[in-house]
Structure formats: structure tokens, C-alpha cells
């Protein structure tokens, strides 16, 4: 997942139809996500202490991520964040961005159902570019979680979805990362390593 944020254009670049204020929030989200993937608890805590946006969800998520990296996050915190997601029943960018960061805490069957729903939404004509990017990143993270948990039999739908993405510049990185995970699941570690090295050079 770190490759996504270190080597790909920021998802903010896809906010063509958003206002400047929303773009700034997008950049703020990217900064938080990058710090989380780098396991930089100190930076996340600094962001938390100097949080500039009046968004209770994001501030609560920040506290949760800091606690998670410090090994003290609780199921109660996760349930509170999960409750926000289901209570609002909204598939907007803030909610999807929040979901991305708490995926590790879901039971496998619940997570699979969520990702299946994300894939259906992603294929909807009403899904804009920003939402589609977030949804695709959720499916990539799902592959990462499945690999770590040894859940090889729960990934076929996601691979089919990622392979079906168009061969466009903004989708190419995701398709390559999908091949990387396909090699990992197939225990072709040398080939996976070659792909990882290729991604690092992009």
C-alpha cells in the first residue's frame, strides 16, 4: 500500500470538479494516510494536535490511528468509527476514506461483504473519479489484508474487478499492483519482487 502513496500521483489530482477548500481537505487526507502507511505515529499525533478542520469523524479517526500504531487502540474505538459509517449510510469520499483506515479491524466475512458492495458501487455510472479512486484503493487494501490473513479463497472477485479496469494512465498502477498480489497469492515471490522493484522505479 505504501507504493500507492509514494509512487503514484496524489488522488487530489483527480479532484477536478471540486472546490479549492475540498482539494485542501483531500491533501490533508493524503498526508494522514501516508503517515499511517509509514507507521509514523509521531506525525499523526502532530497532525491530531494541530487539526484544522471541524470534522469530528476525522479527528476521531486520527486518535484511533495514533492509538493503533502505539498498540493501544480498542474494539470500542473501532465500533464507534464503524457506527459512523453505517449510521450515515453514505458512500461519499470522507466515509470511504475513513473506511480505508479501519479495514484491518473487520472480521473477514464482514469485510468481504463491504468490499463486494464497494465494487458494485464503483461500477455505477453515478460514481465520480475521486470516489472511484478511493474505492479501488479499498479493494487493493483488501488484497493486502487477505494475503496477510491467508484468505486466498476470498480474492477472486477483486482480481476480476481490477483486471477489468480500463488500460488508462490513471488505472495502470492499480492493474500492476493487482498483478503483484496475484504473484504473491500464487507463491511466485521472485516475480512479485521484480514487480515491486519495477513499481519503486516508476
Backbone as ProteinMPNN parsed JSONL, in Angstrom:
{"seq_chain_A": "XXXXXXXXXXXXXXXXXXXXXXXXXXXXXXXXXXXXXXXXXXXXXXXXXXXXXXXXXXXXXXXXXXXXXXXXXXXXXXXXXXXXXXXXXXXXXXXXXXXXXXXXXXXXXXXXXXXXXXXXXXXXXXXXXXXXXXXXXXXXXXXXXXXXXXXXXXXXXXXXXXXXXXXXXXXXXXXXXXXXXXXXXXXXXXXXXXXXXXXXXX", "coords_chain_A": {"N_chain_A": [[0.82, -1.2, 0.0], [2.038, 1.173, 0.605], [3.439, 1.819, -1.681], [1.524, 2.87, -3.344], [1.078, 5.442, -2.385], [3.572, 6.587, -2.369], [4.569, 6.507, -4.92], [2.651, 7.066, -6.795], [0.615, 9.507, -8.509], [-0.902, 11.931, -6.439], [-4.178, 11.379, -5.091], [-5.565, 13.661, -5.033], [-5.159, 14.924, -7.396], [-7.193, 14.134, -8.995], [-9.363, 15.601, -8.403], [-10.847, 17.356, -10.047], [-13.365, 18.504, -10.284], [-13.945, 19.617, -7.879], [-14.113, 22.066, -5.226], [-11.647, 24.571, -4.146], [-11.365, 24.44, -1.374], [-12.215, 21.841, -0.777], [-10.249, 20.445, -2.117], [-8.047, 21.056, -0.579], [-8.719, 19.7, 1.735], [-8.595, 17.122, 0.703], [-5.838, 16.893, 0.245], [-4.975, 17.009, 2.85], [-6.075, 14.659, 3.809], [-4.597, 12.814, 2.298], [-2.077, 13.243, 3.405], [-2.431, 12.309, 6.009], [-3.029, 9.615, 5.488], [-0.647, 8.744, 4.243], [1.18, 9.039, 6.368], [0.11, 7.18, 8.118], [0.422, 4.745, 6.682], [3.151, 4.7, 6.626], [3.577, 4.148, 9.202], [4.01, 6.182, 11.035], [3.61, 7.301, 13.893], [4.223, 9.532, 15.398], [4.06, 11.718, 13.615], [1.345, 11.558, 12.943], [0.23, 12.107, 15.426], [1.071, 14.712, 15.746], [-0.338, 15.926, 13.66], [-2.882, 15.467, 14.639], [-2.903, 17.032, 16.98], [-2.753, 19.546, 15.888], [-4.976, 19.842, 14.356], [-6.961, 21.179, 11.779], [-9.479, 21.244, 10.68], [-12.987, 21.301, 11.117], [-14.114, 18.629, 11.689], [-15.473, 16.05, 13.133], [-15.379, 13.303, 12.678], [-12.962, 12.807, 11.308], [-11.101, 13.692, 13.179], [-11.574, 11.922, 15.269], [-10.863, 9.567, 13.971], [-8.13, 10.048, 13.56], [-7.16, 10.01, 16.218], [-7.681, 7.333, 16.787], [-5.981, 6.05, 14.928], [-3.448, 6.856, 15.8], [-3.452, 5.624, 18.323], [-3.688, 2.973, 17.468], [-1.236, 2.516, 16.123], [0.396, 2.762, 18.278], [-0.277, 0.573, 19.669], [-2.484, 0.496, 21.385], [-5.091, 0.813, 20.65], [-8.644, 0.228, 20.731], [-11.394, -2.145, 20.553], [-13.734, -0.838, 21.061], [-13.272, 1.777, 20.146], [-13.015, 1.236, 17.414], [-15.613, 0.257, 16.867], [-17.092, 2.552, 17.286], [-16.236, 4.185, 15.168], [-17.009, 2.554, 13.039], [-19.734, 2.582, 13.431], [-20.36, 5.182, 12.723], [-20.008, 5.015, 9.974], [-22.051, 3.175, 9.176], [-24.323, 4.339, 10.271], [-24.667, 6.747, 8.876], [-24.843, 5.784, 6.318], [-23.768, 6.566, 3.884], [-22.012, 6.888, 0.843], [-19.881, 8.63, 0.418], [-16.87, 10.586, -0.261], [-15.461, 11.167, 2.133], [-16.384, 9.247, 3.935], [-15.642, 6.826, 2.68], [-12.903, 7.186, 2.654], [-12.404, 7.147, 5.407], [-13.212, 4.506, 5.946], [-11.216, 3.036, 4.622], [-9.077, 3.143, 6.417], [-9.785, 1.623, 8.621], [-10.12, -0.968, 7.939], [-8.62, -3.239, 8.639], [-9.66, -4.052, 11.037], [-12.033, -5.361, 10.751], [-14.023, -8.359, 10.862], [-13.474, -11.198, 8.731], [-15.606, -12.071, 7.029], [-17.422, -9.948, 7.207], [-15.856, -7.908, 6.174], [-15.468, -8.798, 3.573], [-18.076, -8.63, 2.551], [-18.414, -5.857, 2.64], [-16.483, -5.0, 0.787], [-17.406, -6.234, -1.539], [-19.727, -4.738, -1.859], [-18.579, -2.255, -2.303], [-17.323, -2.666, -4.787], [-19.546, -3.005, -6.454], [-20.657, -0.464, -6.242], [-18.618, 1.022, -7.333], [-18.745, 0.437, -10.0], [-20.944, 1.794, -10.757], [-22.704, 4.222, -12.712], [-22.971, 6.656, -11.557], [-20.78, 7.173, -10.029], [-18.108, 9.241, -9.344], [-14.779, 10.339, -10.441], [-13.048, 10.753, -8.241], [-14.274, 9.256, -6.136], [-14.158, 6.74, -7.312], [-11.391, 6.266, -7.382], [-10.845, 6.08, -4.616], [-12.399, 3.856, -3.961], [-11.174, 1.836, -5.477], [-8.712, 1.757, -4.216], [-9.492, 0.759, -1.774], [-10.141, -1.869, -2.507], [-7.617, -2.787, -3.222], [-6.321, -2.648, -0.761], [-7.787, -4.533, 0.554], [-6.923, -6.888, -0.725], [-4.334, -6.941, 0.295], [-4.827, -7.331, 3.027], [-6.133, -9.819, 2.946], [-4.037, -11.424, 2.0], [-2.218, -11.274, 4.123], [-3.733, -12.514, 6.071], [-4.011, -15.022, 5.076], [-6.147, -15.668, 3.395], [-6.851, -16.872, 0.768], [-8.96, -17.807, -0.769], [-10.855, -15.837, -0.988], [-10.549, -13.801, -2.81], [-10.999, -13.746, -5.556], [-13.086, -12.306, -6.826], [-12.274, -9.671, -6.488], [-9.846, -9.601, -7.884], [-10.817, -10.073, -10.469], [-12.31, -7.755, -10.813], [-10.282, -5.731, -10.69], [-8.707, -6.447, -12.874], [-10.441, -5.814, -14.856], [-10.383, -3.105, -15.079], [-9.986, -0.108, -17.006], [-7.401, 0.323, -19.499], [-5.921, 2.77, -18.891], [-3.915, 5.7, -18.169], [-4.252, 6.542, -15.486], [-5.196, 4.269, -14.291], [-3.372, 2.304, -14.645], [-1.335, 1.811, -12.725], [-2.755, 0.594, -10.642], [-3.555, -1.779, -11.851], [-1.104, -3.006, -12.249], [-0.305, -3.361, -9.6], [-2.249, -5.157, -8.832], [-1.426, -7.405, -10.296], [0.948, -7.871, -8.952], [0.008, -8.707, -6.388], [-1.342, -10.971, -7.209], [0.766, -12.612, -7.947], [1.93, -12.927, -5.435], [-0.081, -14.352, -4.041], [0.02, -16.629, -5.562], [2.374, -17.678, -4.754], [4.646, -16.971, -6.119], [7.185, -15.604, -5.506], [9.603, -14.447, -6.355], [8.933, -13.3, -8.82], [7.025, -11.511, -7.907], [8.635, -9.847, -6.402], [10.192, -8.707, -8.406], [8.243, -7.185, -9.687], [7.589, -5.427, -7.627], [9.988, -4.022, -7.402], [9.99, -2.804, -9.883], [7.79, -1.106, -9.623], [8.756, 0.635, -7.692], [10.513, 2.105, -9.123], [9.031, 3.619, -10.786]], "CA_chain_A": [[0.0, 0.0, 0.0], [2.907, 2.358, 0.626], [3.799, 2.121, -3.065], [0.447, 3.686, -3.897], [1.174, 6.832, -1.962], [4.909, 7.123, -2.592], [4.96, 6.487, -6.326], [1.576, 7.432, -7.706], [0.101, 10.854, -8.334], [-1.856, 12.059, -5.346], [-5.565, 11.291, -5.516], [-6.076, 15.028, -5.148], [-5.074, 15.312, -8.801], [-8.422, 13.743, -9.664], [-10.447, 16.416, -7.862], [-11.047, 18.445, -11.0], [-14.684, 19.127, -10.155], [-14.16, 20.028, -6.507], [-13.655, 23.413, -4.898], [-10.32, 24.644, -3.546], [-11.435, 24.0, 0.016], [-12.276, 20.388, -0.756], [-8.947, 19.961, -2.536], [-7.16, 21.149, 0.587], [-9.073, 18.583, 2.607], [-8.052, 15.937, 0.064], [-4.402, 16.86, 0.52], [-4.853, 16.7, 4.275], [-6.355, 13.228, 3.916], [-3.435, 12.101, 1.766], [-0.986, 13.372, 4.38], [-2.751, 11.403, 7.108], [-2.903, 8.241, 5.001], [0.775, 8.445, 4.035], [1.78, 8.877, 7.691], [-0.394, 5.916, 8.663], [1.073, 3.64, 5.977], [4.557, 4.716, 7.045], [3.577, 3.846, 10.646], [4.606, 7.349, 11.69], [2.678, 7.717, 14.94], [4.581, 10.881, 15.856], [3.494, 12.675, 12.669], [-0.104, 11.522, 13.107], [-0.106, 12.807, 16.67], [1.271, 16.137, 15.476], [-1.49, 16.347, 12.864], [-4.036, 15.448, 15.539], [-2.83, 18.159, 17.907], [-2.898, 20.797, 15.152], [-6.035, 19.597, 13.389], [-7.501, 22.481, 11.369], [-10.817, 21.165, 10.104], [-14.032, 20.979, 12.084], [-14.683, 17.359, 11.26], [-15.335, 15.155, 14.285], [-15.034, 11.964, 12.211], [-11.533, 12.742, 11.001], [-10.344, 13.835, 14.42], [-11.702, 10.649, 15.982], [-10.04, 8.597, 13.246], [-6.73, 10.352, 13.865], [-6.868, 9.483, 17.564], [-7.689, 5.878, 16.666], [-4.784, 5.617, 14.198], [-2.315, 7.042, 16.711], [-3.538, 4.557, 19.325], [-3.414, 1.692, 16.803], [0.213, 2.395, 15.9], [1.025, 2.623, 19.599], [-0.7, -0.705, 20.232], [-3.461, 0.657, 22.467], [-6.439, 1.018, 20.103], [-9.598, -0.727, 21.282], [-12.565, -2.512, 19.753], [-14.747, 0.187, 21.279], [-12.972, 2.863, 19.206], [-13.367, 0.753, 16.078], [-17.07, 0.176, 16.753], [-17.598, 3.922, 17.163], [-15.983, 4.615, 13.797], [-17.845, 1.734, 12.178], [-21.1, 3.055, 13.624], [-20.477, 6.393, 11.907], [-20.143, 4.571, 8.587], [-23.351, 2.569, 8.928], [-25.385, 5.264, 10.656], [-24.882, 7.71, 7.796], [-25.165, 5.028, 5.1], [-23.374, 7.408, 2.755], [-20.821, 6.424, 0.152], [-19.154, 9.81, -0.037], [-15.421, 10.397, -0.197], [-14.973, 11.175, 3.508], [-16.72, 7.966, 4.554], [-14.796, 5.801, 2.073], [-11.544, 7.424, 3.145], [-12.4, 6.644, 6.776], [-13.298, 3.047, 5.882], [-9.915, 2.518, 4.207], [-8.142, 3.074, 7.536], [-10.218, 0.725, 9.69], [-10.425, -2.265, 7.335], [-7.933, -4.313, 9.357], [-10.376, -4.396, 12.256], [-13.244, -6.111, 10.44], [-13.995, -9.801, 10.664], [-13.267, -11.444, 7.316], [-16.867, -12.121, 6.278], [-17.963, -8.588, 7.158], [-15.014, -7.139, 5.267], [-15.748, -9.256, 2.208], [-19.354, -8.046, 2.157], [-18.182, -4.434, 2.392], [-15.721, -4.843, -0.457], [-18.324, -6.582, -2.626], [-20.6, -3.574, -2.04], [-17.743, -1.195, -2.886], [-17.127, -2.981, -6.205], [-20.809, -2.704, -7.141], [-20.788, 0.997, -6.296], [-17.574, 1.557, -8.217], [-19.182, 0.243, -11.384], [-22.129, 2.611, -11.004], [-22.488, 5.388, -13.569], [-23.008, 7.866, -10.727], [-19.539, 7.27, -9.259], [-17.158, 10.142, -9.994], [-13.384, 9.888, -10.488], [-12.492, 10.739, -6.88], [-14.827, 8.111, -5.427], [-13.656, 5.518, -7.94], [-10.019, 6.075, -6.908], [-10.908, 5.622, -3.23], [-12.949, 2.5, -3.964], [-10.151, 0.923, -5.984], [-7.703, 1.614, -3.168], [-10.06, -0.134, -0.772], [-10.001, -3.242, -2.992], [-6.195, -3.133, -3.124], [-6.023, -2.901, 0.655], [-8.436, -5.808, 0.865], [-5.996, -7.939, -1.151], [-3.226, -6.945, 1.244], [-5.323, -7.941, 4.265], [-6.369, -11.238, 2.67], [-2.745, -12.109, 1.915], [-1.668, -11.372, 5.481], [-4.554, -13.452, 6.85], [-4.032, -16.321, 4.408], [-7.506, -15.877, 2.875], [-6.679, -16.934, -0.681], [-10.212, -18.158, -1.448], [-11.795, -14.719, -0.92], [-9.993, -12.687, -3.585], [-11.243, -13.873, -6.999], [-13.943, -11.209, -7.299], [-11.476, -8.44, -6.506], [-8.923, -9.701, -9.015], [-11.604, -9.891, -11.698], [-12.643, -6.328, -10.883], [-9.088, -4.939, -11.003], [-8.295, -6.768, -14.241], [-11.404, -5.215, -15.789], [-10.188, -1.658, -15.14], [-9.506, 0.307, -18.328], [-5.956, 0.496, -19.655], [-5.637, 4.2, -18.958], [-2.754, 6.076, -17.363], [-4.568, 6.627, -14.063], [-5.546, 2.937, -13.796], [-2.294, 1.347, -14.922], [-0.649, 1.453, -11.493], [-3.59, -0.349, -9.9], [-3.526, -3.063, -12.543], [0.208, -3.606, -11.967], [-0.329, -3.8, -8.202], [-3.072, -6.369, -8.81], [-0.56, -8.497, -10.755], [1.873, -8.105, -7.843], [-0.653, -9.533, -5.375], [-1.628, -12.257, -7.835], [2.007, -13.393, -7.824], [2.094, -13.281, -4.022], [-1.017, -15.427, -3.715], [0.483, -17.817, -6.273], [3.679, -18.019, -4.165], [5.714, -16.666, -7.073], [7.747, -14.47, -4.774], [10.643, -13.784, -7.163], [8.239, -12.449, -9.793], [6.41, -10.423, -7.135], [9.73, -8.941, -6.041], [10.543, -7.958, -9.627], [7.197, -6.182, -9.904], [7.741, -4.402, -6.587], [11.131, -3.187, -7.789], [9.551, -2.001, -11.023], [6.913, -0.061, -9.102], [9.553, 1.603, -6.968], [11.25, 2.919, -10.093], [8.087, 4.445, -11.558]], "C_chain_A": [[0.859, 1.258, 0.0], [3.279, 2.792, -0.779], [2.779, 3.074, -3.674], [0.652, 5.154, -3.599], [2.548, 7.434, -2.23], [5.223, 7.287, -4.074], [3.858, 6.882, -7.294], [1.191, 8.878, -7.474], [-0.906, 10.873, -7.205], [-3.274, 11.975, -5.88], [-6.193, 12.666, -5.616], [-6.053, 15.486, -6.6], [-6.351, 14.974, -9.565], [-9.618, 14.565, -9.191], [-10.787, 17.586, -8.773], [-12.351, 19.204, -10.777], [-14.977, 19.621, -8.752], [-13.649, 21.446, -6.29], [-12.272, 23.379, -4.294], [-10.319, 24.135, -2.121], [-11.431, 22.48, 0.098], [-10.95, 19.787, -1.212], [-7.961, 20.006, -1.374], [-7.45, 20.023, 1.572], [-8.524, 17.284, 2.034], [-6.562, 15.795, 0.317], [-4.141, 16.495, 1.973], [-5.092, 15.206, 4.502], [-5.17, 12.407, 3.426], [-2.265, 12.121, 2.747], [-1.2, 12.409, 5.543], [-2.546, 9.954, 6.679], [-1.441, 7.846, 4.82], [1.472, 8.214, 5.369], [1.362, 7.546, 8.314], [0.306, 4.722, 8.011], [2.555, 3.551, 6.306], [4.722, 4.371, 8.521], [4.259, 4.953, 11.453], [3.622, 7.914, 12.716], [2.95, 9.143, 15.401], [3.982, 11.942, 14.936], [1.977, 12.718, 12.788], [-0.534, 12.264, 14.369], [0.05, 14.313, 16.507], [0.095, 16.689, 14.66], [-2.724, 16.446, 13.755], [-4.055, 16.682, 16.447], [-3.047, 19.497, 17.211], [-3.989, 20.688, 14.086], [-6.795, 20.887, 13.075], [-8.95, 22.438, 10.899], [-11.827, 20.706, 11.148], [-14.782, 19.734, 11.627], [-14.44, 16.345, 12.371], [-14.918, 13.754, 13.857], [-13.542, 11.83, 11.984], [-10.699, 12.837, 12.267], [-10.406, 12.543, 15.237], [-10.862, 9.566, 15.307], [-8.563, 8.807, 13.548], [-6.323, 9.782, 15.219], [-6.782, 7.967, 17.527], [-6.404, 5.379, 15.994], [-3.529, 5.761, 15.058], [-2.298, 5.915, 17.738], [-3.219, 3.192, 18.705], [-1.911, 1.49, 16.611], [0.98, 2.248, 17.2], [0.569, 1.367, 20.327], [-1.739, -0.61, 21.333], [-4.872, 0.94, 21.953], [-7.363, -0.091, 20.606], [-10.727, -1.026, 20.297], [-13.66, -1.456, 19.887], [-14.537, 1.359, 20.328], [-13.366, 2.474, 17.793], [-14.879, 0.746, 15.872], [-17.686, 1.564, 16.614], [-17.416, 4.444, 15.746], [-16.855, 3.844, 12.816], [-19.305, 2.174, 12.259], [-21.355, 4.312, 12.788], [-20.746, 6.014, 10.453], [-21.557, 4.055, 8.308], [-24.51, 3.492, 9.285], [-25.707, 6.216, 9.505], [-25.3, 7.027, 6.499], [-24.895, 5.859, 3.846], [-22.079, 6.873, 2.155], [-20.082, 7.628, -0.428], [-17.656, 9.623, 0.21], [-14.888, 10.361, 1.225], [-15.217, 9.824, 4.178], [-15.85, 6.85, 3.997], [-13.353, 5.942, 2.542], [-11.404, 6.912, 4.58], [-12.377, 5.112, 6.775], [-11.953, 2.414, 5.539], [-9.01, 2.259, 5.412], [-8.542, 2.102, 8.641], [-10.489, -0.689, 9.182], [-9.805, -3.435, 8.087], [-8.729, -4.838, 10.547], [-11.65, -5.201, 12.004], [-12.996, -7.617, 10.462], [-14.028, -10.068, 9.164], [-14.575, -11.425, 6.521], [-17.496, -10.739, 6.137], [-17.176, -7.731, 6.168], [-15.288, -7.521, 3.819], [-17.061, -8.664, 1.694], [-19.212, -6.557, 1.839], [-17.495, -4.21, 1.058], [-16.576, -5.211, -1.666], [-19.261, -5.403, -2.927], [-19.846, -2.423, -2.69], [-17.577, -1.425, -4.388], [-18.395, -2.661, -7.005], [-20.994, -1.198, -7.294], [-19.797, 1.596, -7.284], [-17.991, 1.463, -9.672], [-20.422, 1.056, -11.74], [-21.782, 3.824, -11.863], [-22.429, 6.68, -12.77], [-21.738, 8.076, -9.908], [-18.54, 8.16, -9.999], [-15.722, 9.64, -9.846], [-12.772, 9.775, -9.099], [-12.976, 9.517, -6.104], [-14.282, 6.802, -5.994], [-12.224, 5.224, -7.485], [-10.019, 5.515, -5.487], [-11.407, 4.175, -3.155], [-11.92, 1.484, -4.447], [-9.073, 0.706, -4.932], [-8.199, 0.721, -2.033], [-9.919, -1.59, -1.225], [-8.544, -3.699, -2.94], [-5.834, -3.455, -1.677], [-6.645, -4.221, 1.104], [-7.534, -6.978, 0.454], [-4.837, -8.068, -0.168], [-3.629, -7.638, 2.544], [-5.544, -9.44, 4.075], [-5.056, -12.013, 2.615], [-2.158, -12.309, 3.303], [-2.435, -12.377, 6.34], [-4.621, -14.841, 6.223], [-5.386, -16.687, 3.829], [-7.49, -15.881, 1.337], [-8.0, -17.147, -1.417], [-11.221, -17.02, -1.466], [-11.386, -13.538, -1.809], [-10.351, -12.699, -5.072], [-12.055, -12.703, -7.551], [-13.159, -9.908, -7.426], [-10.486, -8.462, -7.664], [-9.652, -9.493, -10.344], [-11.939, -8.418, -11.901], [-11.441, -5.502, -11.313], [-8.593, -5.205, -12.419], [-9.203, -6.108, -15.27], [-11.256, -3.701, -15.903], [-9.64, -1.271, -16.513], [-7.987, 0.504, -18.341], [-5.616, 1.972, -19.885], [-4.508, 4.536, -17.997], [-3.058, 6.065, -15.871], [-4.936, 5.277, -13.457], [-4.389, 1.945, -13.89], [-1.586, 0.884, -13.655], [-1.443, 0.415, -10.702], [-3.554, -1.735, -10.533], [-2.19, -3.777, -12.29], [0.25, -4.132, -10.534], [-1.178, -5.058, -8.053], [-2.256, -7.582, -9.263], [0.436, -8.876, -9.658], [1.24, -9.017, -6.793], [-1.025, -10.901, -5.927], [-0.412, -13.174, -7.743], [2.229, -13.822, -6.376], [1.183, -14.448, -3.644], [-0.625, -16.741, -4.396], [1.844, -18.296, -5.813], [4.83, -17.875, -5.171], [6.447, -15.413, -6.581], [8.833, -13.728, -5.549], [10.001, -12.836, -8.18], [7.568, -11.268, -9.097], [7.455, -9.383, -6.76], [10.156, -8.085, -7.236], [9.525, -6.851, -9.893], [7.305, -5.055, -8.891], [8.893, -3.458, -6.917], [10.782, -2.282, -8.945], [8.69, -0.831, -10.553], [7.695, 1.033, -8.382], [10.302, 2.553, -7.904], [10.331, 3.841, -10.892], [7.975, 5.837, -10.957]], "O_chain_A": [[0.459, 2.289, -0.54], [3.421, 3.985, -1.05], [3.136, 3.976, -4.432], [0.427, 6.01, -4.455], [2.683, 8.655, -2.31], [6.054, 8.118, -4.443], [4.107, 7.018, -8.491], [1.405, 9.422, -6.39], [-1.679, 9.929, -7.038], [-3.554, 12.438, -6.986], [-7.25, 12.818, -6.227], [-6.843, 16.344, -6.992], [-6.564, 15.478, -10.667], [-10.758, 14.259, -9.538], [-10.993, 18.701, -8.293], [-12.433, 20.402, -11.048], [-16.108, 20.001, -8.447], [-12.85, 21.958, -7.075], [-11.76, 22.31, -3.96], [-9.374, 23.468, -1.7], [-10.739, 21.895, 0.931], [-10.567, 18.719, -0.735], [-7.142, 19.102, -1.209], [-6.533, 19.461, 2.171], [-8.04, 16.433, 2.781], [-6.077, 14.694, 0.577], [-3.201, 15.764, 2.284], [-4.394, 14.57, 5.292], [-4.783, 11.424, 4.058], [-1.551, 11.128, 2.895], [-0.256, 11.769, 6.007], [-1.962, 9.159, 7.416], [-1.041, 6.745, 5.197], [2.274, 7.289, 5.492], [2.167, 6.873, 8.958], [0.734, 3.797, 8.701], [3.147, 2.472, 6.272], [5.839, 4.306, 9.036], [4.98, 4.692, 12.416], [2.9, 8.874, 12.444], [2.025, 9.877, 15.751], [3.456, 12.949, 15.409], [1.383, 13.795, 12.739], [-1.546, 12.965, 14.371], [-0.73, 15.093, 17.052], [-0.402, 17.781, 14.935], [-3.51, 17.386, 13.643], [-5.103, 17.295, 16.652], [-3.467, 20.469, 17.839], [-3.934, 21.354, 13.052], [-7.221, 21.602, 13.982], [-9.58, 23.482, 10.738], [-11.541, 19.825, 11.96], [-15.945, 19.803, 11.23], [-13.328, 15.842, 12.527], [-14.186, 13.08, 14.581], [-12.925, 10.855, 12.417], [-9.697, 12.135, 12.407], [-9.408, 12.124, 15.825], [-10.23, 8.75, 15.979], [-7.829, 7.843, 13.767], [-5.274, 9.152, 15.349], [-5.908, 7.377, 18.163], [-5.81, 4.398, 16.441], [-2.657, 4.893, 15.046], [-1.251, 5.319, 17.993], [-2.565, 2.358, 19.33], [-1.381, 0.418, 16.904], [2.074, 1.684, 17.229], [0.973, 1.119, 21.463], [-1.87, -1.533, 22.137], [-5.758, 1.273, 22.74], [-6.92, -1.208, 20.873], [-10.978, -0.277, 19.352], [-14.417, -1.21, 18.948], [-15.498, 1.882, 19.764], [-13.967, 3.261, 17.062], [-15.37, 1.176, 14.829], [-18.682, 1.738, 15.911], [-18.318, 5.066, 15.185], [-17.382, 4.422, 11.866], [-20.024, 2.138, 11.26], [-22.433, 4.481, 12.218], [-21.596, 6.608, 9.788], [-22.184, 4.45, 7.325], [-25.568, 3.428, 8.659], [-26.873, 6.461, 9.198], [-26.016, 7.607, 5.683], [-25.672, 5.859, 2.892], [-21.17, 6.458, 2.874], [-19.71, 7.643, -1.601], [-17.231, 8.636, 0.809], [-13.958, 9.608, 1.512], [-14.359, 9.319, 4.901], [-15.366, 6.01, 4.757], [-12.669, 4.95, 2.793], [-10.388, 6.307, 4.925], [-11.611, 4.498, 7.518], [-11.59, 1.379, 6.098], [-8.264, 1.28, 5.434], [-7.727, 1.786, 9.509], [-11.028, -1.518, 9.915], [-10.402, -4.508, 8.162], [-8.491, -5.953, 11.011], [-12.277, -5.673, 12.952], [-11.91, -8.088, 10.126], [-14.552, -9.255, 8.403], [-14.636, -10.822, 5.449], [-18.034, -10.396, 5.084], [-17.749, -6.936, 5.424], [-15.334, -6.659, 2.943], [-17.147, -8.245, 0.54], [-19.813, -6.057, 0.888], [-17.884, -3.33, 0.29], [-16.479, -4.566, -2.71], [-19.552, -5.107, -4.086], [-20.395, -1.701, -3.523], [-17.679, -0.483, -5.174], [-18.319, -2.111, -8.104], [-21.431, -0.717, -8.34], [-20.107, 2.56, -7.984], [-17.63, 2.315, -10.483], [-20.895, 1.017, -12.876], [-20.691, 4.382, -11.748], [-21.901, 7.685, -13.245], [-21.633, 9.056, -9.17], [-18.169, 7.874, -11.138], [-15.484, 8.624, -9.193], [-12.059, 8.815, -8.808], [-12.174, 8.82, -5.483], [-13.983, 5.87, -5.247], [-11.878, 4.07, -7.232], [-9.276, 4.58, -5.188], [-10.891, 3.373, -2.377], [-11.809, 0.394, -3.886], [-8.575, -0.409, -4.773], [-7.412, 0.011, -1.407], [-9.609, -2.457, -0.409], [-8.267, -4.862, -2.648], [-5.123, -4.424, -1.408], [-6.082, -4.932, 1.937], [-7.399, -7.948, 1.2], [-4.412, -9.176, 0.16], [-2.867, -8.433, 3.094], [-5.186, -10.239, 4.941], [-4.971, -13.131, 3.124], [-1.659, -13.388, 3.623], [-1.862, -13.013, 7.225], [-5.232, -15.744, 6.795], [-5.746, -17.863, 3.771], [-8.054, -14.991, 0.699], [-8.148, -16.719, -2.561], [-12.347, -17.218, -1.921], [-11.824, -12.41, -1.587], [-10.032, -11.744, -5.781], [-11.745, -12.174, -8.619], [-13.363, -9.14, -8.366], [-10.307, -7.455, -8.348], [-9.146, -8.81, -11.235], [-11.863, -7.899, -13.015], [-11.558, -4.66, -12.204], [-8.114, -4.292, -13.092], [-8.799, -5.87, -16.409], [-11.922, -3.074, -16.727], [-8.899, -2.047, -17.116], [-7.378, 0.814, -17.317], [-5.096, 2.355, -20.933], [-4.183, 3.744, -17.112], [-2.227, 5.633, -15.073], [-4.986, 5.147, -12.234], [-4.429, 0.874, -13.285], [-1.268, -0.297, -13.518], [-0.872, -0.53, -10.158], [-3.526, -2.745, -9.83], [-2.152, -4.998, -12.136], [0.775, -5.217, -10.281], [-0.864, -5.927, -7.239], [-2.377, -8.663, -8.686], [0.732, -10.054, -9.458], [1.86, -9.988, -6.357], [-1.024, -11.887, -5.189], [-0.548, -14.371, -7.492], [2.664, -14.944, -6.116], [1.617, -15.409, -3.008], [-0.898, -17.824, -3.88], [2.415, -19.213, -6.403], [5.845, -18.566, -5.08], [6.34, -14.331, -7.159], [8.969, -12.512, -5.415], [10.466, -11.713, -8.376], [7.545, -10.158, -9.629], [7.188, -8.182, -6.796], [10.441, -6.896, -7.093], [9.882, -5.736, -10.272], [7.139, -3.882, -9.227], [8.785, -2.245, -6.735], [11.216, -1.131, -8.996], [8.843, 0.294, -11.028], [7.341, 2.21, -8.452], [10.673, 3.661, -7.518], [10.8, 4.739, -11.591], [7.23, 6.672, -11.468]]}, "name": "protein", "num_of_chains": 1, "seq": "XXXXXXXXXXXXXXXXXXXXXXXXXXXXXXXXXXXXXXXXXXXXXXXXXXXXXXXXXXXXXXXXXXXXXXXXXXXXXXXXXXXXXXXXXXXXXXXXXXXXXXXXXXXXXXXXXXXXXXXXXXXXXXXXXXXXXXXXXXXXXXXXXXXXXXXXXXXXXXXXXXXXXXXXXXXXXXXXXXXXXXXXXXXXXXXXXXXXXXXXXX"}
